[in-house]
CSV table of C-alpha atoms in Angstrom, one decimal:
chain,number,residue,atom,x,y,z
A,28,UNK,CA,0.0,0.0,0.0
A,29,UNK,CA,3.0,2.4,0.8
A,30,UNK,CA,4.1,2.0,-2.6
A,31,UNK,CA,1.1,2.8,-4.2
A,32,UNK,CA,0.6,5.8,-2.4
A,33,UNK,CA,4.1,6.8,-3.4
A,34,UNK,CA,3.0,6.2,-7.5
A,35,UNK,CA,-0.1,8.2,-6.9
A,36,UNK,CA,2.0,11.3,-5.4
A,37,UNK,CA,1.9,14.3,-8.2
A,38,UNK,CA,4.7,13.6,-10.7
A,39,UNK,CA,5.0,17.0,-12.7
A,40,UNK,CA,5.6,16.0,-16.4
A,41,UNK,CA,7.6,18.7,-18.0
A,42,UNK,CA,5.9,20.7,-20.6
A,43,UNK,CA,6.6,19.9,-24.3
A,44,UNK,CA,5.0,19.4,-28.2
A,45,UNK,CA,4.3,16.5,-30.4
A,46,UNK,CA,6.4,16.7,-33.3
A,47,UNK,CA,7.0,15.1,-36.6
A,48,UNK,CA,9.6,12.5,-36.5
A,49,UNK,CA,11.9,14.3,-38.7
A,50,UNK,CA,11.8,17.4,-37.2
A,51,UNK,CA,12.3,15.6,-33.8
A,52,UNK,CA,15.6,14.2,-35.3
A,53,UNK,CA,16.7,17.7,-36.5
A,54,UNK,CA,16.0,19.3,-32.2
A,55,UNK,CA,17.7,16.6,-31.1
A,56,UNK,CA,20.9,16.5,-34.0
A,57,UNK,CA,20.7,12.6,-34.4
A,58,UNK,CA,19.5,11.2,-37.6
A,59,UNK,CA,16.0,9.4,-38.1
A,60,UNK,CA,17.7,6.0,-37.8
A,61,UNK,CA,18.9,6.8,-34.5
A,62,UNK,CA,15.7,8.4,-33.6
A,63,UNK,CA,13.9,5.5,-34.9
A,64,UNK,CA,16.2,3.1,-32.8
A,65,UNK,CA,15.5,5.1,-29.4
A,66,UNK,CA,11.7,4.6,-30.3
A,67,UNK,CA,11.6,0.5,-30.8
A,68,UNK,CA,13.7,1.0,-27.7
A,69,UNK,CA,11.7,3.0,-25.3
A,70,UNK,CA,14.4,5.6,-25.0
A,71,UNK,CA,12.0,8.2,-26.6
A,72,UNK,CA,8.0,8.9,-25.5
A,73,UNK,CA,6.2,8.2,-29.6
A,74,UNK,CA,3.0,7.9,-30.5
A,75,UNK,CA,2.2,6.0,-34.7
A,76,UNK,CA,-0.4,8.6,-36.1
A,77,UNK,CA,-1.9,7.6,-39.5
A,78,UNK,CA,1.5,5.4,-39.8
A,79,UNK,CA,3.7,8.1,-39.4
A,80,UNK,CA,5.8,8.4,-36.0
A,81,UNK,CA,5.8,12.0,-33.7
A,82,UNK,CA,8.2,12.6,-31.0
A,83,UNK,CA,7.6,14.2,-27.6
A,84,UNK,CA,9.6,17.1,-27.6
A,85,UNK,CA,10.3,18.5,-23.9
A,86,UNK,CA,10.0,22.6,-23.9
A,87,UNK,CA,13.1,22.8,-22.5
A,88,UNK,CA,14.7,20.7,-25.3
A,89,UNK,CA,12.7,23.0,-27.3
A,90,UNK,CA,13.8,26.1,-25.6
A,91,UNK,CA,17.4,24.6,-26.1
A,92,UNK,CA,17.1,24.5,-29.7
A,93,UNK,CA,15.6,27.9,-30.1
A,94,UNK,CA,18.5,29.8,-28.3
A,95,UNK,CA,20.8,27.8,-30.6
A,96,UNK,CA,19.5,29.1,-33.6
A,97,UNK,CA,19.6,32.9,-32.5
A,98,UNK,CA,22.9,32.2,-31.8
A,99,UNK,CA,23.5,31.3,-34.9
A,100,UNK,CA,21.2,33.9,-36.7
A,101,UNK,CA,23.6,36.7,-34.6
A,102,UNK,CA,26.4,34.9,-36.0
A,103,UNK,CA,25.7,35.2,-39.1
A,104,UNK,CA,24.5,38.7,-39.3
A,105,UNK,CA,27.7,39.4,-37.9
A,106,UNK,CA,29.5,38.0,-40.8
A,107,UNK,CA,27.2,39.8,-43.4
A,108,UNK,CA,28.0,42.8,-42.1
A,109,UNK,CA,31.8,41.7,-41.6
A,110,UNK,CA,31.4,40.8,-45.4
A,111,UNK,CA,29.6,43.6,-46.5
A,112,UNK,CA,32.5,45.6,-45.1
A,113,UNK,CA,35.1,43.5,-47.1
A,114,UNK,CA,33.2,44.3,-50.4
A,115,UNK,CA,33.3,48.0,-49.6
A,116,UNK,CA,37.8,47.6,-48.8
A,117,UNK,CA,38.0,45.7,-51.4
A,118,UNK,CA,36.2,48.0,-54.0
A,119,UNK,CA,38.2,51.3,-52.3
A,120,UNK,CA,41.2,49.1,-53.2
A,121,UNK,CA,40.3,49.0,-56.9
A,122,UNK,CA,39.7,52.4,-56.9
A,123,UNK,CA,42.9,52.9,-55.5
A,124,UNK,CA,44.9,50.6,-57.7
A,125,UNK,CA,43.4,52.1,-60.8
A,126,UNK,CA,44.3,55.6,-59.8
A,127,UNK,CA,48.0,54.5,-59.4
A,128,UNK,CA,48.3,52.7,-62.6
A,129,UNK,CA,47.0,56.2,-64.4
A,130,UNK,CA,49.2,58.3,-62.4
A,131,UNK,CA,52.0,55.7,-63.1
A,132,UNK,CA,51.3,55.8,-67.0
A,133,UNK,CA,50.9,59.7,-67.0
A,134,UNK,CA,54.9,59.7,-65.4
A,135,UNK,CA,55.9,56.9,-67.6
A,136,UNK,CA,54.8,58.9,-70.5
A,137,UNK,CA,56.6,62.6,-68.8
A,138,UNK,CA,60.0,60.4,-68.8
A,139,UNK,CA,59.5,58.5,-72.4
């Protein structure tokens, strides 16, 4: 009896979202193999809808992957930018090479 009143205790399930199998294998960075193997398992909570597999994602897993990808996103908008100012050295560059090689011909002519 001590034991069941244990089991019966409130068990707070962490907050999460059904979500395609494939998608599931991109949050968590394993392939759908993997994924599938953790399902035939028991590793991973599934349910089969209309024969296709979704995945229990937990929120925080969720949360997890979110953050990742505004990392990333801030990343690369840094390196746009970083790029975009490249493009703008590099063109001042040309500008500046072609203004030489005129300058140069117009002295090499003055000698000649």
């Amino acid at each position: 009896m001590a034991i069941k009143l244990k089991n019966n205790q409130k068990i707070k399930e962490e907050l999460g979202n059904w979500v395609k199998l494939n998608d599931a294998a991109q949050i968590l960075q394993v392939s759908e193999i993997t994924l599938r193997r953790k399902i035939k398992s028991g590793q991973i909570k599934s349910e089969l809808r209309e024969g296709k597999y979704f995945v229990y994602i937990k929120e925080s897993q969720l949360k997890e992957k979110k953050i990742d990808i505004i990392n990333f996103e801030k990343y690369l908008t840094e390196k746009e930018i970083e790029i975009k100012n490249l493009k703008t050295q590099l063109y001042d560059q040309k500008i500046l090479i072609d203004a030489l090689e005129e300058k140069l011909t117009y002295l090499v002519k003055r000698v000649i």
